Short mmCIF file of C-alpha atoms in Angstrom, two decimals:
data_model
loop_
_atom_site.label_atom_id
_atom_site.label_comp_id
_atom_site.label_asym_id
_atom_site.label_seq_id
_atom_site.Cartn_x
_atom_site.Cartn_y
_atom_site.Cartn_z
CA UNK A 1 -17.91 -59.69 -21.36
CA UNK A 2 -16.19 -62.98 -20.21
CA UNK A 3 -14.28 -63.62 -23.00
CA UNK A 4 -12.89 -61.51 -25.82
CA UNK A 5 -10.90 -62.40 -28.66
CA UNK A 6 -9.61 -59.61 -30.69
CA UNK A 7 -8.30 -59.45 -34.58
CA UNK A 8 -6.79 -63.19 -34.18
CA UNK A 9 -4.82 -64.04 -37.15
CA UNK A 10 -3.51 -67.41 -38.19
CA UNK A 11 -1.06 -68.19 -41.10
CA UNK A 12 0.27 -71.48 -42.36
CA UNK A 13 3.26 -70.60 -44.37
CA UNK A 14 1.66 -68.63 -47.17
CA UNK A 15 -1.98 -69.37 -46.15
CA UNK A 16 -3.89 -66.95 -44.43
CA UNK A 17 -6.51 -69.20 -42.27
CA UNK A 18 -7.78 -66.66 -40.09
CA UNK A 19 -8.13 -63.32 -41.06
CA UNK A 20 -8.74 -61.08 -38.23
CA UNK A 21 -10.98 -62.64 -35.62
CA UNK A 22 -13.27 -60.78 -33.20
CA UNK A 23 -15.94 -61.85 -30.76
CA UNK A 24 -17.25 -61.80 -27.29
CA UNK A 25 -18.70 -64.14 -24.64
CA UNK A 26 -20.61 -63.65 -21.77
CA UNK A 27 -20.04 -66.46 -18.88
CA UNK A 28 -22.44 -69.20 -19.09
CA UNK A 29 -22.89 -68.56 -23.06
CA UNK A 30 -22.56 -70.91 -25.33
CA UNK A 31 -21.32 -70.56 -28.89
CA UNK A 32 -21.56 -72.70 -31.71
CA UNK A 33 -18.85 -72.22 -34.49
CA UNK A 34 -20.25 -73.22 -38.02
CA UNK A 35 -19.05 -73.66 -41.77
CA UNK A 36 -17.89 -75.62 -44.64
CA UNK A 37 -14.30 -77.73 -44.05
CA UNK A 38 -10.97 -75.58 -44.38
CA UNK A 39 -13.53 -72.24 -42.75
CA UNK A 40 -10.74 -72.12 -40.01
CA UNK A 41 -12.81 -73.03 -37.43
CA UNK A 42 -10.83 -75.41 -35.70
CA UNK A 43 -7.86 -73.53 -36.45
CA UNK A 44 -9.66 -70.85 -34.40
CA UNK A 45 -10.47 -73.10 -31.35
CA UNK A 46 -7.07 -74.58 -31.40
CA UNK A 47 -5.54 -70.92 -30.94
CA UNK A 48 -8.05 -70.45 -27.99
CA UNK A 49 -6.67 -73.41 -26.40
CA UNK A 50 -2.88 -72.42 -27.36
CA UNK A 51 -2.70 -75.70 -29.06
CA UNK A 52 -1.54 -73.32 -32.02
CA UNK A 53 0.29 -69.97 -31.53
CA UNK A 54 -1.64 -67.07 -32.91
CA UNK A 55 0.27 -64.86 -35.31
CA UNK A 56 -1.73 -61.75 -33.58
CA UNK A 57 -4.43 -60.28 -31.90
CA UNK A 58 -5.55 -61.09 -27.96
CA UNK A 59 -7.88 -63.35 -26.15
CA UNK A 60 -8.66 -62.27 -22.54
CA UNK A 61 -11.17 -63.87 -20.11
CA UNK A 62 -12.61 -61.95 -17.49
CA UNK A 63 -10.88 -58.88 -17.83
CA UNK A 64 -7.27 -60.39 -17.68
CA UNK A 65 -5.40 -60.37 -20.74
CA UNK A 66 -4.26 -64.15 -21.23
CA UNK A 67 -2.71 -64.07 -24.43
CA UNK A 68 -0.88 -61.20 -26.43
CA UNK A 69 1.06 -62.01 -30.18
CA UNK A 70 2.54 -58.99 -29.32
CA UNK A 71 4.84 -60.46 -26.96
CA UNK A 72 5.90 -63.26 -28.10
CA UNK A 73 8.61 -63.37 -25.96
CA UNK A 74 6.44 -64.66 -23.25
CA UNK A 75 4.95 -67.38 -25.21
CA UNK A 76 5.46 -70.19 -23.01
CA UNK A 77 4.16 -68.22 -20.14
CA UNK A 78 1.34 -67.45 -22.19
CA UNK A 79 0.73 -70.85 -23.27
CA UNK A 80 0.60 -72.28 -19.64
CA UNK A 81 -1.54 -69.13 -18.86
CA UNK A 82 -3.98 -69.97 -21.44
CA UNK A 83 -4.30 -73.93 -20.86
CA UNK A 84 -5.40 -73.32 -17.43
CA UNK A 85 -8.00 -71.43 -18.50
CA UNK A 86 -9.37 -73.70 -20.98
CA UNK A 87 -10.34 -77.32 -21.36
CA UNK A 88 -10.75 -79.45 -24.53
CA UNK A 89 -12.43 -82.05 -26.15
CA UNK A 90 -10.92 -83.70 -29.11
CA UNK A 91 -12.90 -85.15 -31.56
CA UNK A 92 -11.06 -88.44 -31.65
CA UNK A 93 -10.49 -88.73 -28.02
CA UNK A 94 -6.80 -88.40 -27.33
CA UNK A 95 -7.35 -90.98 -24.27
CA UNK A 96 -3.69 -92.75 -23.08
CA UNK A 97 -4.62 -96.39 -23.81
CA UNK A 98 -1.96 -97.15 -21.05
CA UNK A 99 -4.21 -95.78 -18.52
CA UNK A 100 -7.49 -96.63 -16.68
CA UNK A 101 -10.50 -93.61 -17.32
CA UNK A 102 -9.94 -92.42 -13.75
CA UNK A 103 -6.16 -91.94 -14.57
CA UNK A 104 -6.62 -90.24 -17.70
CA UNK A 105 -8.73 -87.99 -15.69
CA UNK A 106 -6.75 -87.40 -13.09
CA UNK A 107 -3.10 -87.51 -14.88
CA UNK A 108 -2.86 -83.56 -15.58
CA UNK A 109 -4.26 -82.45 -12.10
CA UNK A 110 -1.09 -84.46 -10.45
CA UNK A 111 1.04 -83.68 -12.49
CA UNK A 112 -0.23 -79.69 -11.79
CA UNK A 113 -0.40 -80.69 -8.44
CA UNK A 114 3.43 -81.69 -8.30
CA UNK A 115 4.49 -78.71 -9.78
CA UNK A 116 2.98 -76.55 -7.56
CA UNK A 117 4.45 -78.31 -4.11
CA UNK A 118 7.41 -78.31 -5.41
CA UNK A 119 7.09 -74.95 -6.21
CA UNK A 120 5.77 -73.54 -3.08
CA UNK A 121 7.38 -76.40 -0.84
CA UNK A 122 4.96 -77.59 0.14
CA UNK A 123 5.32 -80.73 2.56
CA UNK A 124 4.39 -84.34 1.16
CA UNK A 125 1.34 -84.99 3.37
CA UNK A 126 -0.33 -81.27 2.01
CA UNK A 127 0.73 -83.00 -1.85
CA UNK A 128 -0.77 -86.04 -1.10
CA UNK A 129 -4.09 -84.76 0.67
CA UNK A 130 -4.52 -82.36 -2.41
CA UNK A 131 -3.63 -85.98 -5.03
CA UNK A 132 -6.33 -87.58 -2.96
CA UNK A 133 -8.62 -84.45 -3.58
CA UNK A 134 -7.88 -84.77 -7.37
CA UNK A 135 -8.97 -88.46 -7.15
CA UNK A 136 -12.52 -87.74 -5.55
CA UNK A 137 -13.09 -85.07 -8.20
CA UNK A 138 -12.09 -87.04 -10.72
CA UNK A 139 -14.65 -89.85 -9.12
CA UNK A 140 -17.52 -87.19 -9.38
CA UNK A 141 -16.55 -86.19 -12.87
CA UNK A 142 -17.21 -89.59 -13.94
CA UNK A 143 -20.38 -89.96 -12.05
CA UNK A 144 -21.80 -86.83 -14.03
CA UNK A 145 -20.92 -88.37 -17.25
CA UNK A 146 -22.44 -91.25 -16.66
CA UNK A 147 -19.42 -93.70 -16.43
CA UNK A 148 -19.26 -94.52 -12.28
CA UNK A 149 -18.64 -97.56 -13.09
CA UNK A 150 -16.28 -97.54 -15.30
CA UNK A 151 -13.33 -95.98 -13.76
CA UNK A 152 -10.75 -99.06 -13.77
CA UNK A 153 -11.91 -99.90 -17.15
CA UNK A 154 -9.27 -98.56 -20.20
CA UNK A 155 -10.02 -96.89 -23.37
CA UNK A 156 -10.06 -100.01 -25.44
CA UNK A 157 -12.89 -101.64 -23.23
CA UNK A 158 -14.92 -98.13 -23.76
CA UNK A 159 -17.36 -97.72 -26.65
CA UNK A 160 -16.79 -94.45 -28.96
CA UNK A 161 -19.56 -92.76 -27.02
CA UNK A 162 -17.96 -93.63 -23.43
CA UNK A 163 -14.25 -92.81 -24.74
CA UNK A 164 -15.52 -89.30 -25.12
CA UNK A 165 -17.38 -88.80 -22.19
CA UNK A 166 -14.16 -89.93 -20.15
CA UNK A 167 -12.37 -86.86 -22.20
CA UNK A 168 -15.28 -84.61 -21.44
CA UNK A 169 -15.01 -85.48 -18.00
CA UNK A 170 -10.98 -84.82 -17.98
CA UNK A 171 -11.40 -81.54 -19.57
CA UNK A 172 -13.25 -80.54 -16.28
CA UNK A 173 -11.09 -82.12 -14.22
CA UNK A 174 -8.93 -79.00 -14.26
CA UNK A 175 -11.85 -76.55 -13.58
CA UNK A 176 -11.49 -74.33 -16.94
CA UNK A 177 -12.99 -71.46 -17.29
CA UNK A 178 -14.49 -71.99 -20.66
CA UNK A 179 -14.57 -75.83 -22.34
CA UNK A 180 -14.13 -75.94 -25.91
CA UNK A 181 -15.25 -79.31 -28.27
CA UNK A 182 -13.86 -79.73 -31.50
CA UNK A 183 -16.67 -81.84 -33.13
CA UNK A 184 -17.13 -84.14 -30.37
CA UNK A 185 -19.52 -86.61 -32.44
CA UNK A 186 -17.39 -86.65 -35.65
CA UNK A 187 -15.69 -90.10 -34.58
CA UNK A 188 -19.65 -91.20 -33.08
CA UNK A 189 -21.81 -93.72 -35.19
CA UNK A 190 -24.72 -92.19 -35.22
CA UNK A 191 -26.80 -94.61 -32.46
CA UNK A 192 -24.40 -92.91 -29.23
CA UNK A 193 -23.86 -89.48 -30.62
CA UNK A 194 -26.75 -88.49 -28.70
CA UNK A 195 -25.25 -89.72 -25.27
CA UNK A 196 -22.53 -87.34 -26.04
CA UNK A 197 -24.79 -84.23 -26.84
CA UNK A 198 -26.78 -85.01 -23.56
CA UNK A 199 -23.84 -84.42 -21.68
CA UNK A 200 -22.95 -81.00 -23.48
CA UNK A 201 -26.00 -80.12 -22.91
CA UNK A 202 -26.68 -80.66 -19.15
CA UNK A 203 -23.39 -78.43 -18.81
CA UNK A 204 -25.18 -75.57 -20.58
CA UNK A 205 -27.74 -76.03 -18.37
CA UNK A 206 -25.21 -75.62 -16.19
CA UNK A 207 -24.10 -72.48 -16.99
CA UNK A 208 -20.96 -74.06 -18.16
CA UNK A 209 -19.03 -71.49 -20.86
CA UNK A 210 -18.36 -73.41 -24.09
CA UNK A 211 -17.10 -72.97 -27.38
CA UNK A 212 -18.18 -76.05 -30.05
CA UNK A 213 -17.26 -77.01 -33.42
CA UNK A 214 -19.89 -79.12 -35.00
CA UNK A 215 -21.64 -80.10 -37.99
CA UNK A 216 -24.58 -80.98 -35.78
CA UNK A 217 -27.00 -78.23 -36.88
CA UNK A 218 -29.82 -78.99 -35.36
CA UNK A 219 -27.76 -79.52 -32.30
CA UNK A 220 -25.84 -76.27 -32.44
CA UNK A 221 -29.86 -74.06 -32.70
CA UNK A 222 -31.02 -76.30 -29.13
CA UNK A 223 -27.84 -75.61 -27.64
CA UNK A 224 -26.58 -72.31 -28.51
CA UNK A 225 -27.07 -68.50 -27.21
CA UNK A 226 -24.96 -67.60 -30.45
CA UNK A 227 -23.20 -69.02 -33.08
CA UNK A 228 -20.75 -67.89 -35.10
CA UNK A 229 -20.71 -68.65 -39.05
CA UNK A 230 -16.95 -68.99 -40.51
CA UNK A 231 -16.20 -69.02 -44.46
CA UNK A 232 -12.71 -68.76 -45.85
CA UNK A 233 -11.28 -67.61 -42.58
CA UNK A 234 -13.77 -64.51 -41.22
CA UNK A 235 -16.73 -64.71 -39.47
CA UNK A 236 -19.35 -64.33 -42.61
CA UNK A 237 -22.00 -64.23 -39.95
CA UNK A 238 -22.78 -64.13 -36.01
CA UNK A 239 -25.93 -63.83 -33.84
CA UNK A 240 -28.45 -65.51 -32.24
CA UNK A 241 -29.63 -69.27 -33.63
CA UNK A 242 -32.94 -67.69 -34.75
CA UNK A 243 -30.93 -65.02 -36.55
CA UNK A 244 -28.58 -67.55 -38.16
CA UNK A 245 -31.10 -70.42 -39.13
CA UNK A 246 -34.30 -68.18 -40.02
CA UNK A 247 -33.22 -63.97 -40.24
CA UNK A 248 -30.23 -63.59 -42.12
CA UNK A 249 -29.48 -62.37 -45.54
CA UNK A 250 -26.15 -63.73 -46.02
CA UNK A 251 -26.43 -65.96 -49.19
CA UNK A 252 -23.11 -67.98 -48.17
CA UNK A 253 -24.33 -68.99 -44.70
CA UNK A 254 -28.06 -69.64 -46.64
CA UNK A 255 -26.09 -71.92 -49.38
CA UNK A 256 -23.79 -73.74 -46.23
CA UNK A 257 -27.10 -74.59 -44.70
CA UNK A 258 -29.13 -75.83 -47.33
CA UNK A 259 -26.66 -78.37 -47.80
CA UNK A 260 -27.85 -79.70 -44.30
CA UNK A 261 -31.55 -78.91 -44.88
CA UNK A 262 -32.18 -78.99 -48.84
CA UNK A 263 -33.22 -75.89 -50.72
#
């Protein structure tokens, strides 16, 4: 497997929100997480990113472990570990407003690419060929979301729809290993959510490893090699979109979805 998460568990103060998590991914999957409001699943995806700091368990990716509660003594090693490995896509953007798309794109390679010269001493010609790299890549990113001509433009002169396929396209910037959405269309009106989904979708064609959040059913069945069906902090249900939407017996997961699709 490409990535394993192992008995993950995720308090608030006195509210259990995750209650021993465990699942696998195989690179190029794609895995849909489902369920009502307050299920934990962006609790879970936030974890995954170390945007929140599990309370235990492990999550490796491709045979290295990247993050261990158990040693919490290396959690800002951990955390640094794990955000290179992952990229995500907020649901309400998270764009700078002070900055052009290609600079929102292209502010946390620098910045990584700063570090590392100064790290390694590297000379300032090597940093800025490498900045110049960044730039072209960032270019290309924005080209494969559609938005070429766009880049000078800043958030405020970007529709909903463009806004978040400038932070699709910055999630990638960094080459992650998996790229995780946390209900990209949930700030969408309706008319350009399906610009958005397009793009998710030509990076599962892709064979691009992601993890999504949505409330898009009909979405997460096209999309999806599994999904993963959270109530009150466990996973109530998992397999295959035909398994989820037409073969299971779980009466929770069968009263979440008629909700969407009626009795």
């Amino acid at each position: 497997m490409f990535l394993e998460v192992k008995n993950l568990t995720k308090s608030f103060e006195d509210t259990s929100v995750l209650k021993g998590i465990n699942f696998t991914l195989e690179k190029g999957q794609v895995l849909s997480l489902i369920g009502s409001s307050g299920s934990g699943k962006t609790t879970l995806l936030r974890c995954i990113n170390a945007l929140e700091t599990a309370d235990g368990g492990t999550i490796s990716v491709d045979g290295n472990k990247i993050f261990d509660a158990a040693l919490l003594q290396n959690k800002r090693k951990n955390k640094l570990k794990n955000k290179l490995n992952f990229g995500f896509v907020f649901q309400s953007f998270n764009l700078f407003p002070q900055y052009t798309a290609l600079e929102n794109i292209t502010l946390a390679p620098i910045l990584h690419i700063k570090d590392e010269c100064k790290r390694n001493k590297k000379s300032r010609a090597e940093r800025d060929r490498m900045i110049a790299e960044a730039q072209e890549t960032a270019k290309t990113l924005l080209a494969k979301v559609g938005l070429a001509d766009k880049m000078d433009f800043y958030p405020c002169q970007l529709s909903g729809g463009q806004q978040q396929r400038v932070s699709i396209a910055r999630a990638l910037a960094l080459n992650p290993d998996v790229l995780c959405f946390d209900e990209p269309t949930s700030a969408l009106d309706p008319e350009i959510t399906g610009e958005v989904l397009k793009i998710i979708k030509e990076l599962a064609a892709e064979d691009m490893t992601m993890i999504i959040v949505t409330h898009e059913m009909n979405f997460a069945r096209d999309v999806s090699d599994k999904i993963i069906f959270m109530d009150n902090g466990v996973i109530a249900e998992e397999g295959t979109p035909e398994k989820i939407f037409s073969a299971s017996d779980n009466e929770r997961l069968h009263s979440f979805l008629s909700s969407f699709y009626g009795a």
